[in-house]
Short mmCIF file of N, CA and C in Angstrom, two decimals:
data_model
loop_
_atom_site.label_atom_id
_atom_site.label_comp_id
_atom_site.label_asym_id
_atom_site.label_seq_id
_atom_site.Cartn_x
_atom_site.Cartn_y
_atom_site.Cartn_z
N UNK A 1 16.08 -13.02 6.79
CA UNK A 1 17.09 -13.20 5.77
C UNK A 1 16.42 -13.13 4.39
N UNK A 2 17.07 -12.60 3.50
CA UNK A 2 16.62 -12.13 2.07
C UNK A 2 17.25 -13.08 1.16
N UNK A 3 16.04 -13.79 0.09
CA UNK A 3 16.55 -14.45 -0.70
C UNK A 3 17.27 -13.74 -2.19
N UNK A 4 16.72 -12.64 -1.73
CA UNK A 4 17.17 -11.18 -3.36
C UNK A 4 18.90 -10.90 -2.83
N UNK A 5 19.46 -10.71 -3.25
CA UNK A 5 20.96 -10.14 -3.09
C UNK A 5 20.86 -8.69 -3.02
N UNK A 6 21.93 -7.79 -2.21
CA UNK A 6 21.72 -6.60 -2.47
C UNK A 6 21.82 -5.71 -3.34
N UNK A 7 22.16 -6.63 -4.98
CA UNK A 7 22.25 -5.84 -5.81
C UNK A 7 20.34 -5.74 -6.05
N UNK A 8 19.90 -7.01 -5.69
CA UNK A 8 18.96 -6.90 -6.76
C UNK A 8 17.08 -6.13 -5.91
N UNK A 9 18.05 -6.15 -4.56
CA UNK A 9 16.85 -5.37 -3.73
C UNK A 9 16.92 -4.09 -4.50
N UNK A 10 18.17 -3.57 -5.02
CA UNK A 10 18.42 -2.33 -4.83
C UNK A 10 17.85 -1.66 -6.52
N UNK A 11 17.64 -2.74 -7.69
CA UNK A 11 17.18 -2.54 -8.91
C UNK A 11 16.35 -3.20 -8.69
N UNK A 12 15.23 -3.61 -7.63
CA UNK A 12 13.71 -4.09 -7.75
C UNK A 12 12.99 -2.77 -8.24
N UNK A 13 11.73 -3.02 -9.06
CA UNK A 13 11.02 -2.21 -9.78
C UNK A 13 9.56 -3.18 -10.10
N UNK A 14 8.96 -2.29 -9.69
CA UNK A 14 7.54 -2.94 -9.77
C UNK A 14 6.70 -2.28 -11.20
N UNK A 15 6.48 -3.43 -12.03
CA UNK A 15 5.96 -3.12 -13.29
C UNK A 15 4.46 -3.49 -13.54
N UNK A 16 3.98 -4.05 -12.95
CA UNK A 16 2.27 -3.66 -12.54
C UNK A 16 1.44 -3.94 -11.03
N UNK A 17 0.67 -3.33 -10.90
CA UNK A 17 -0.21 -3.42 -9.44
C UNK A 17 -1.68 -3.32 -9.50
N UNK A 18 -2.07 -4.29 -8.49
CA UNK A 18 -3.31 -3.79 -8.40
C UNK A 18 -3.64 -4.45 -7.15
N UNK A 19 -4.61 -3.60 -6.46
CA UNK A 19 -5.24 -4.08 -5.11
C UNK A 19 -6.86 -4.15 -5.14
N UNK A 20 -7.32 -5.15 -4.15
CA UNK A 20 -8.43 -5.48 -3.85
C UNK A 20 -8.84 -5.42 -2.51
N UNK A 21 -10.27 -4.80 -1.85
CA UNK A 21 -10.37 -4.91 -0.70
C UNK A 21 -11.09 -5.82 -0.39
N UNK A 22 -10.67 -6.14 0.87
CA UNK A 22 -11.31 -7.86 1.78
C UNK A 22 -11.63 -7.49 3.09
N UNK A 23 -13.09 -7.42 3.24
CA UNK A 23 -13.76 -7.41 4.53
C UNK A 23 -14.91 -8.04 5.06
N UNK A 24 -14.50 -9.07 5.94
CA UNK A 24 -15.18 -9.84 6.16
C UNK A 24 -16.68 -9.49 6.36
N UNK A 25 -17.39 -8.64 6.68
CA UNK A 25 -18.49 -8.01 6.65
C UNK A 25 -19.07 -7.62 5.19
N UNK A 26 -18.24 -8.01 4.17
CA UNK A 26 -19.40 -7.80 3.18
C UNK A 26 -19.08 -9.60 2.37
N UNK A 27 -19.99 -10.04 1.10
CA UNK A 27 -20.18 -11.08 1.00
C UNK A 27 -18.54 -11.58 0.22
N UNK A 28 -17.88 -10.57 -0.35
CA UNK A 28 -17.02 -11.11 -1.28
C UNK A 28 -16.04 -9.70 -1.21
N UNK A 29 -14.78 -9.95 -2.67
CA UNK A 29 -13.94 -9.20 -2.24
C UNK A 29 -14.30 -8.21 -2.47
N UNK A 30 -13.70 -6.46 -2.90
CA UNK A 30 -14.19 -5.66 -3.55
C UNK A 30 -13.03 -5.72 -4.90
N UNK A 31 -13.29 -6.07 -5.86
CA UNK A 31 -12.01 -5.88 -6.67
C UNK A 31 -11.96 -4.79 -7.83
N UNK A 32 -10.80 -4.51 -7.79
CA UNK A 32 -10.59 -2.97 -8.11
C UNK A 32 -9.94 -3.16 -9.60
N UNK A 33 -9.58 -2.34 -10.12
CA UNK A 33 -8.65 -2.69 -11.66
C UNK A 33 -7.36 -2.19 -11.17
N UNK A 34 -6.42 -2.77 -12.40
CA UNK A 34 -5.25 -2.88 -12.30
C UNK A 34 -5.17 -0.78 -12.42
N UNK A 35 -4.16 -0.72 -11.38
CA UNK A 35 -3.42 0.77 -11.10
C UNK A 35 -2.47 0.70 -12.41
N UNK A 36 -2.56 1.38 -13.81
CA UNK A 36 -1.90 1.49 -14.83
C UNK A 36 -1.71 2.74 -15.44
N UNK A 37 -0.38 3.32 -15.31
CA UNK A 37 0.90 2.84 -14.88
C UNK A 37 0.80 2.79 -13.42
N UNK A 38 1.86 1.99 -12.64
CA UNK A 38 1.65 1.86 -10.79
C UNK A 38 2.07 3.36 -10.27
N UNK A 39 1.23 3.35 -9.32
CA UNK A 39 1.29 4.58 -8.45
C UNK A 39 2.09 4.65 -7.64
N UNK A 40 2.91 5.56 -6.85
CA UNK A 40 3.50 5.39 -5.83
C UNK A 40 4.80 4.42 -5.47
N UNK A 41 5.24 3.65 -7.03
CA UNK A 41 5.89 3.05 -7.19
C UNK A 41 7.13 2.36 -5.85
N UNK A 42 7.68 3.75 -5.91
CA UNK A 42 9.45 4.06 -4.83
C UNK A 42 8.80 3.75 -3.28
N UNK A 43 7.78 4.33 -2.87
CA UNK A 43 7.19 3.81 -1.80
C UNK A 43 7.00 2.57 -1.57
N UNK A 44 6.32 1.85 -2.38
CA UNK A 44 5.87 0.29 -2.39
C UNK A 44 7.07 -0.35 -2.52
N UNK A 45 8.06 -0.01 -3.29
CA UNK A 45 9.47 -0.54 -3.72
C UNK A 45 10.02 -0.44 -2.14
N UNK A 46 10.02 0.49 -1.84
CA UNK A 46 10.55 0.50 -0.18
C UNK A 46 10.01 -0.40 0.92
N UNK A 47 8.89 -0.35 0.65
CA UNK A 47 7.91 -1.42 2.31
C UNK A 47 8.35 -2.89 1.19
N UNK A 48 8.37 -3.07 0.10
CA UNK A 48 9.52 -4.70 -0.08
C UNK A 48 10.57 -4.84 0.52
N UNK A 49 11.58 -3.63 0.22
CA UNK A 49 12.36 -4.05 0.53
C UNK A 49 12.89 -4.10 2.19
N UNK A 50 12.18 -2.78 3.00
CA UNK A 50 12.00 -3.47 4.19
C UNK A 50 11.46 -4.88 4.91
N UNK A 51 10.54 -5.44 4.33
CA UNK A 51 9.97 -6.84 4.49
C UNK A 51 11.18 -7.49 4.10
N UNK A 52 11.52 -7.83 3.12
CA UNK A 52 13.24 -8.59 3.19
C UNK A 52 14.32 -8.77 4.24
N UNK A 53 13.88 -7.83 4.85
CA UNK A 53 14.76 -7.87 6.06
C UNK A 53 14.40 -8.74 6.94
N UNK A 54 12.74 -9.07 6.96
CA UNK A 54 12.40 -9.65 8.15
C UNK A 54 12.49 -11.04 7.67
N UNK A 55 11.90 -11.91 8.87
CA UNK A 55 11.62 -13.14 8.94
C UNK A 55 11.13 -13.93 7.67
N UNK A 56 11.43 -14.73 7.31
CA UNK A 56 10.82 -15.69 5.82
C UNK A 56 10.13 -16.50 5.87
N UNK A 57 9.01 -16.22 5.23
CA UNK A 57 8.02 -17.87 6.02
C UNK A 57 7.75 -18.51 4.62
N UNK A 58 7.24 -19.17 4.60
CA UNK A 58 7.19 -20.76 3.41
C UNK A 58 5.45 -20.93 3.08
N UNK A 59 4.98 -21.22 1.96
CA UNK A 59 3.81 -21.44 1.92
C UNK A 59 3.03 -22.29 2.54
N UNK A 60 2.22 -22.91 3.05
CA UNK A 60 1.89 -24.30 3.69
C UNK A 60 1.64 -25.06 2.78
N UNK A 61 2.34 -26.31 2.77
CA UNK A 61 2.54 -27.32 1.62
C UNK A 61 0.77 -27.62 1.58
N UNK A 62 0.89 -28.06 -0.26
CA UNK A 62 -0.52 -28.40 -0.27
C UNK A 62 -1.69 -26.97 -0.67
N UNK A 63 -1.32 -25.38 -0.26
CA UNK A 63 -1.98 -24.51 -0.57
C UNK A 63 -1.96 -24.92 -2.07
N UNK A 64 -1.22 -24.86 -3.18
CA UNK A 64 -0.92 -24.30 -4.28
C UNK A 64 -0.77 -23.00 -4.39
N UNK A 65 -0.25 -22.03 -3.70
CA UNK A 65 0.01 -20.84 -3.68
C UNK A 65 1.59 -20.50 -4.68
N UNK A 66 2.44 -21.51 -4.56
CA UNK A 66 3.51 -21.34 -5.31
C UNK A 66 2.87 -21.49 -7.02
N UNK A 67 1.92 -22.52 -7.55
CA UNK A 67 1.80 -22.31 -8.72
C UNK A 67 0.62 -21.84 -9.17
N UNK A 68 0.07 -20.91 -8.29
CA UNK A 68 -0.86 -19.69 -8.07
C UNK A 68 -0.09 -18.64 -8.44
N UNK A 69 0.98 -18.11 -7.97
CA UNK A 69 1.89 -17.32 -8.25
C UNK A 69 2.56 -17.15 -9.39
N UNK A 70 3.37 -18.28 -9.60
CA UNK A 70 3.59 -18.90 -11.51
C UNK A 70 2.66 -18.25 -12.26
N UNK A 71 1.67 -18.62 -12.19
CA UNK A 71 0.29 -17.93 -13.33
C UNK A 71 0.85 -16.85 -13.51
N UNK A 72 0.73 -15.75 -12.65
CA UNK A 72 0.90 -14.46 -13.21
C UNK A 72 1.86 -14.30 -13.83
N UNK A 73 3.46 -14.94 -13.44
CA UNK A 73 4.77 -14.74 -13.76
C UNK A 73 4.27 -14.09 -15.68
N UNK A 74 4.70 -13.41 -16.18
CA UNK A 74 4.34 -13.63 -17.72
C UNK A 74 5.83 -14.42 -18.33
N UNK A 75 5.17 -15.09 -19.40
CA UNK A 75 6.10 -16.20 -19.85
C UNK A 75 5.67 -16.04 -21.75
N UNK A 76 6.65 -16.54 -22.32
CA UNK A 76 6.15 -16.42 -24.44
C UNK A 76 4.68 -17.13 -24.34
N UNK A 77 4.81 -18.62 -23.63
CA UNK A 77 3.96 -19.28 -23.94
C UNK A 77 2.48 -19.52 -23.53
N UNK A 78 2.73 -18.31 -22.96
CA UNK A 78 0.85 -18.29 -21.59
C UNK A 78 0.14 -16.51 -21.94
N UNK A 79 -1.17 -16.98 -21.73
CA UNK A 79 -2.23 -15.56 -21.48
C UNK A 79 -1.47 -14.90 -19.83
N UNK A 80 -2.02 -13.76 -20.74
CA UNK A 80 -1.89 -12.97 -19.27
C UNK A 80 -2.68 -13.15 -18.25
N UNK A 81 -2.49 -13.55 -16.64
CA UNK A 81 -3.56 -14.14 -16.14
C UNK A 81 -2.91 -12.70 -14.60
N UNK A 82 -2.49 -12.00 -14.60
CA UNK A 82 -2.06 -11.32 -13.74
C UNK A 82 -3.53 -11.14 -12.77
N UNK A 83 -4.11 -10.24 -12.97
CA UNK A 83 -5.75 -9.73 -12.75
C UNK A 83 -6.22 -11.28 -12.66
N UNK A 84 -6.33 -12.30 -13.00
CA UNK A 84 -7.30 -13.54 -12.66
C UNK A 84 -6.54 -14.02 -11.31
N UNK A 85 -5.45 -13.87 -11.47
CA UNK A 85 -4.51 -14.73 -10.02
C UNK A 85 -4.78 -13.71 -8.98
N UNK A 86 -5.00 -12.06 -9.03
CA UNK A 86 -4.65 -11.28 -8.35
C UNK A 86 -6.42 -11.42 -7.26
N UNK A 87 -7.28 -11.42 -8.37
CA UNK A 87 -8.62 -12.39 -7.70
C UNK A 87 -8.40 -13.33 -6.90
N UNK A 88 -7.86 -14.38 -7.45
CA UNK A 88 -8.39 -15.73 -6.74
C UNK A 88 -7.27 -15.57 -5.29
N UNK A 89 -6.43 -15.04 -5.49
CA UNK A 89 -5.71 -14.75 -3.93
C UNK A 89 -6.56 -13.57 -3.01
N UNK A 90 -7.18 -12.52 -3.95
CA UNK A 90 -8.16 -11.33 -2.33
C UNK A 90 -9.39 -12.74 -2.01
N UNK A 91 -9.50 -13.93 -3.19
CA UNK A 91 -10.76 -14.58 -2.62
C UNK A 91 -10.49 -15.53 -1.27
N UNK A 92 -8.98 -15.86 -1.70
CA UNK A 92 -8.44 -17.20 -0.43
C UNK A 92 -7.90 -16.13 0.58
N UNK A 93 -8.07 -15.07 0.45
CA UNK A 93 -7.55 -14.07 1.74
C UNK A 93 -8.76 -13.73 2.27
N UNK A 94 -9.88 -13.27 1.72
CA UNK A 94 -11.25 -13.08 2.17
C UNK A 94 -11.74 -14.25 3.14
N UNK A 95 -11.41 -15.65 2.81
CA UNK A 95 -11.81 -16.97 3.51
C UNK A 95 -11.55 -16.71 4.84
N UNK A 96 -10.07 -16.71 5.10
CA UNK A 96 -9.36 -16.55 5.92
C UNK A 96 -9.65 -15.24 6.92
N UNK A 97 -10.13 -14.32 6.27
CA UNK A 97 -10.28 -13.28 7.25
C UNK A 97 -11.73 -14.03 7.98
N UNK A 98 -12.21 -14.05 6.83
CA UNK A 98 -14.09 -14.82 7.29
C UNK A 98 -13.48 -15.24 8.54
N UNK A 99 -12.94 -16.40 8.60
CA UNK A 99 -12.59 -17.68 9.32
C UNK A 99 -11.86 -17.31 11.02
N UNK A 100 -11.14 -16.78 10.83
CA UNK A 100 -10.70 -15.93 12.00
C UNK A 100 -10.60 -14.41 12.05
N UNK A 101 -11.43 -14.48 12.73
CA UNK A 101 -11.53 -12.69 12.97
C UNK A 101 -10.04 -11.71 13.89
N UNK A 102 -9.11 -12.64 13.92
CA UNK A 102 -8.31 -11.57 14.40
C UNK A 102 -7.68 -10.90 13.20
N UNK A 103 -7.51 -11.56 11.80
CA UNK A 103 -7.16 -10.85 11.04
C UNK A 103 -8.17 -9.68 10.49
N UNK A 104 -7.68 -7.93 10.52
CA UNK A 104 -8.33 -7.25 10.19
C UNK A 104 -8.34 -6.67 8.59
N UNK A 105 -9.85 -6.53 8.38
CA UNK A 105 -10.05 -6.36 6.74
C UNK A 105 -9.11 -4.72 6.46
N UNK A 106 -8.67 -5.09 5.68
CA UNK A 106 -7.84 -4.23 4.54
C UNK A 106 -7.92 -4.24 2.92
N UNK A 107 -6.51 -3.97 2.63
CA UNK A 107 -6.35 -4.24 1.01
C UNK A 107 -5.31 -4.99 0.88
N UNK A 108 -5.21 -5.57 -0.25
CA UNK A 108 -4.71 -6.69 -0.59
C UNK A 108 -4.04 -6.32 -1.87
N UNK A 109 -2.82 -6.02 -1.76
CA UNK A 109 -1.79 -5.89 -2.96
C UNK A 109 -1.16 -6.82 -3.30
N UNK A 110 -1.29 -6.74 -5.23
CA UNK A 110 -0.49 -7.65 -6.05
C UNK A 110 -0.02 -7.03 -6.75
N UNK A 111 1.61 -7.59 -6.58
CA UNK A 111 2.56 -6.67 -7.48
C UNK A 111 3.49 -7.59 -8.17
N UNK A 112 3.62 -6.99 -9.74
CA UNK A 112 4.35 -7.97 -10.33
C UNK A 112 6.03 -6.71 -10.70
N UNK A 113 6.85 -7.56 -9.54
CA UNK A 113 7.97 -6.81 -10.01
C UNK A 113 9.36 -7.22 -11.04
N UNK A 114 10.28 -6.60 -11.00
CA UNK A 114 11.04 -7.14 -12.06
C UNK A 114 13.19 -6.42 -11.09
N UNK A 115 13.93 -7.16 -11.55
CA UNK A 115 15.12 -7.19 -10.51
C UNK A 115 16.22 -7.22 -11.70
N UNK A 116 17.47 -7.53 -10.97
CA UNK A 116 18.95 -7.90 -11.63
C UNK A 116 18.44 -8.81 -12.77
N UNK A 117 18.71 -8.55 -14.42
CA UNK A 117 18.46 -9.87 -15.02
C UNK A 117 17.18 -9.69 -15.79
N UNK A 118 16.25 -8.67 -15.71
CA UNK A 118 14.93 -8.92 -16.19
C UNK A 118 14.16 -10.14 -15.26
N UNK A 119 14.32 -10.59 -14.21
CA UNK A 119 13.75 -11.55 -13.36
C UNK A 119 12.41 -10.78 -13.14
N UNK A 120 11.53 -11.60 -13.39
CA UNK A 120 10.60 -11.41 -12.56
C UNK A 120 9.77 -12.03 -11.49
N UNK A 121 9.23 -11.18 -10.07
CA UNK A 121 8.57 -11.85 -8.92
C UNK A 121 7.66 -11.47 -8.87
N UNK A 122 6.69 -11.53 -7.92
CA UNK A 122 5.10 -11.24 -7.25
C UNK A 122 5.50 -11.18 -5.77
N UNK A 123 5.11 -10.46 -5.60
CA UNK A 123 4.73 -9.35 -4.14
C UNK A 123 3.28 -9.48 -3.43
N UNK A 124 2.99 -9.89 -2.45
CA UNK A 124 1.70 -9.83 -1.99
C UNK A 124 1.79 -8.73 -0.51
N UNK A 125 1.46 -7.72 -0.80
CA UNK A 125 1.31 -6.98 0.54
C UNK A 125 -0.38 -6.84 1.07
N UNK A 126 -0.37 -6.88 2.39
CA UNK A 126 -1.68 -6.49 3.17
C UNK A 126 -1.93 -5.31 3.94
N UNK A 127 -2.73 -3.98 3.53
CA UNK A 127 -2.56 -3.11 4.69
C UNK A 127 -4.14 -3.44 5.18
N UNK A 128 -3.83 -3.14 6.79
CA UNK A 128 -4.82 -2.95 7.01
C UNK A 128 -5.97 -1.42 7.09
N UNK A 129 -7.21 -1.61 7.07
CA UNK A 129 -8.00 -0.82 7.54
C UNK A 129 -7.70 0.19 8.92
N UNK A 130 -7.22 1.21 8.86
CA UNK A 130 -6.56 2.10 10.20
C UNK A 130 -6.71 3.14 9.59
N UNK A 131 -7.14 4.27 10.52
CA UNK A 131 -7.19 5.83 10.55
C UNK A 131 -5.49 6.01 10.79
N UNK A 132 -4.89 6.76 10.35
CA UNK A 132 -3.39 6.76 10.68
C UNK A 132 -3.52 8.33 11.13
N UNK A 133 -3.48 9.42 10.21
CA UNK A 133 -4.00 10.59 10.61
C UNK A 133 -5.11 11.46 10.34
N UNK A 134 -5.71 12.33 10.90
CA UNK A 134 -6.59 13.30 10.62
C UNK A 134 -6.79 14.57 11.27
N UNK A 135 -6.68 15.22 10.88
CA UNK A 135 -7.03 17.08 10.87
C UNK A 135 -7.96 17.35 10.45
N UNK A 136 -8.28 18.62 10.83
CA UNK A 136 -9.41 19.96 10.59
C UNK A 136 -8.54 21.01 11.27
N UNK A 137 -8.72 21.98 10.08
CA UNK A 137 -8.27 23.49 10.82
C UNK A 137 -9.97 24.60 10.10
N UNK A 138 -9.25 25.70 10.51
CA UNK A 138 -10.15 26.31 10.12
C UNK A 138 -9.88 27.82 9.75
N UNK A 139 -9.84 28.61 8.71
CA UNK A 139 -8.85 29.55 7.97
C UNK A 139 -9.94 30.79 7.88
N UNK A 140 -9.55 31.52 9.10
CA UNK A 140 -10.28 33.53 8.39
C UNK A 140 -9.97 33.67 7.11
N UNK A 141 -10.66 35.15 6.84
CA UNK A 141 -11.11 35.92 5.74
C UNK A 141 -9.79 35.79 5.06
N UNK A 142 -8.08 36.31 6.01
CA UNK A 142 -7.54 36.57 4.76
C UNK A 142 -6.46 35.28 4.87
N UNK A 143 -6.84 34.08 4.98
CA UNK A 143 -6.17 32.69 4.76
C UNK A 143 -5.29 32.31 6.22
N UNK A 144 -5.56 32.94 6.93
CA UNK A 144 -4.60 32.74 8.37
C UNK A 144 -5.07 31.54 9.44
N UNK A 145 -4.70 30.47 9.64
CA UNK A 145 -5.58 29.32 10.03
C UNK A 145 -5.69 29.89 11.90
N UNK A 146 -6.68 29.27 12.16
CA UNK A 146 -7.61 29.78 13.82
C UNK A 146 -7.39 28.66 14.40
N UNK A 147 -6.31 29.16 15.30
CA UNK A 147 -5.81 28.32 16.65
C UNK A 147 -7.69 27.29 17.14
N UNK A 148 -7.23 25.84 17.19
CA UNK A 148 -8.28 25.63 17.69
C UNK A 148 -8.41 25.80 19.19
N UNK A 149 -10.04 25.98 19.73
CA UNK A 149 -10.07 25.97 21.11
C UNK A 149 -10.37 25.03 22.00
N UNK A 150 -9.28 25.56 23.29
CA UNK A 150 -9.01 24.54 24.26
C UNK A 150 -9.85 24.73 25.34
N UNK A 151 -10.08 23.50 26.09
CA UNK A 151 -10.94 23.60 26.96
C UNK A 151 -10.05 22.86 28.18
N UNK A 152 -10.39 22.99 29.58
CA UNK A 152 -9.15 23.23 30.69
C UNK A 152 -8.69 24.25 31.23
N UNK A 153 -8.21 24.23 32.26
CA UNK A 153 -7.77 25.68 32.45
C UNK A 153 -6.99 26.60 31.48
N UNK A 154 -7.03 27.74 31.79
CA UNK A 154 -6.36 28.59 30.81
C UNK A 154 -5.29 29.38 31.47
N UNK A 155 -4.29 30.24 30.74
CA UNK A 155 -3.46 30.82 31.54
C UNK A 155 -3.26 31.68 31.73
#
C-alpha cells in the first residue's frame, strides 16, 4: 500500500541523485559525486513507483534513519547536507552488508524527489551487483555480423 496518492505517484520527479558503491570486500564505501543533472530520470521514476506498490516497512525504532533523512530534505533554514546524508547511509549500509553476508554488494541510490505541491521526499534504492546481459558478435569486411559457431551435432 502507497502512502503517495495517485495523483502524486504520477507527478513524482526526481531532482537530484547520486549513488555509492558498497562491497563488503573492500574497506569502505566507494563514493561517487552527485549525477548533475540526474540521468535516466523516467526510469528511476518508474522502479519508485513500482516499489509503491509493494509491501511498506517502517524504520527500526531507535535507527535515526527518519531524521537522517530530514537532513537532506532542503529547508530556508539549513546547509545543504544532501551528499553528507547520502554518505553516512552507503556507510550504515556497508556495516550491514559487512555483518551479514547474504546481503549482496551493489549500489546504493539517493534520490531527492519532488511530487503534488512542491513536496519533497528521499528515495533510497539498492541494486545489486549482477551480470544481467552480455554479447559478442563478430562483423566481416562489409559489416554483415558471423553467425556464431555451434558445436553438437549438425544438420
Amino acid at each position: 500500500m502507497s502512502f503517495l496518492s495517485d495523483q502524486q505517484k504520477e507527478e513524482l520527479c526526481i531532482e537530484r541523485m547520486i549513488f555509492h558503491v558498497v562491497d563488503p570486500e573492500h574497506a569502505g564505501p566507494q563514493f561517487l559525486a552527485e549525477v548533475s543533472p540526474p540521468q535516466c530520470v523516467e526510469f528511476f521514476a518508474e522502479r519508485i513507483r513500482e516499489t509503491l506498490k509493494g509491501a511498506a516497512y517502517n524504520f527500526v525504532s531507535g535507527s535515526g534513519l527518519p531524521s537522517l533523512l530530514r537532513r537532506a530534505l532542503p529547508t530556508l533554514n539549513t546547509t545543504d547536507e544532501f551528499a553528507s546524508v547520502s554518505h553516512d547511509l552507503a556507510e550504515r549500509f556497508k556495516d550491514k552488508v559487512k555483518q551479514d553476508r547474504r546481503l549482496a554488494p551493489g549500489v546504493l541510490m539517493f534520490l531527492l524527489l519532488k511530487t503534488t505541491g512542491n513536496e519533497k521526499l528521499c528515495a533510497i534504492i539498492k541494486y545489486e551487483h549482477q551480470q544481467v546481459v552480455s554479447y559478442s558478435y563478430v562483423k566481416n569486411e562489409d559489416g554483415s555480423v558471423i553467425p556464431p559457431k555451434t558445436s553438437g551435432a549438425q544438420k
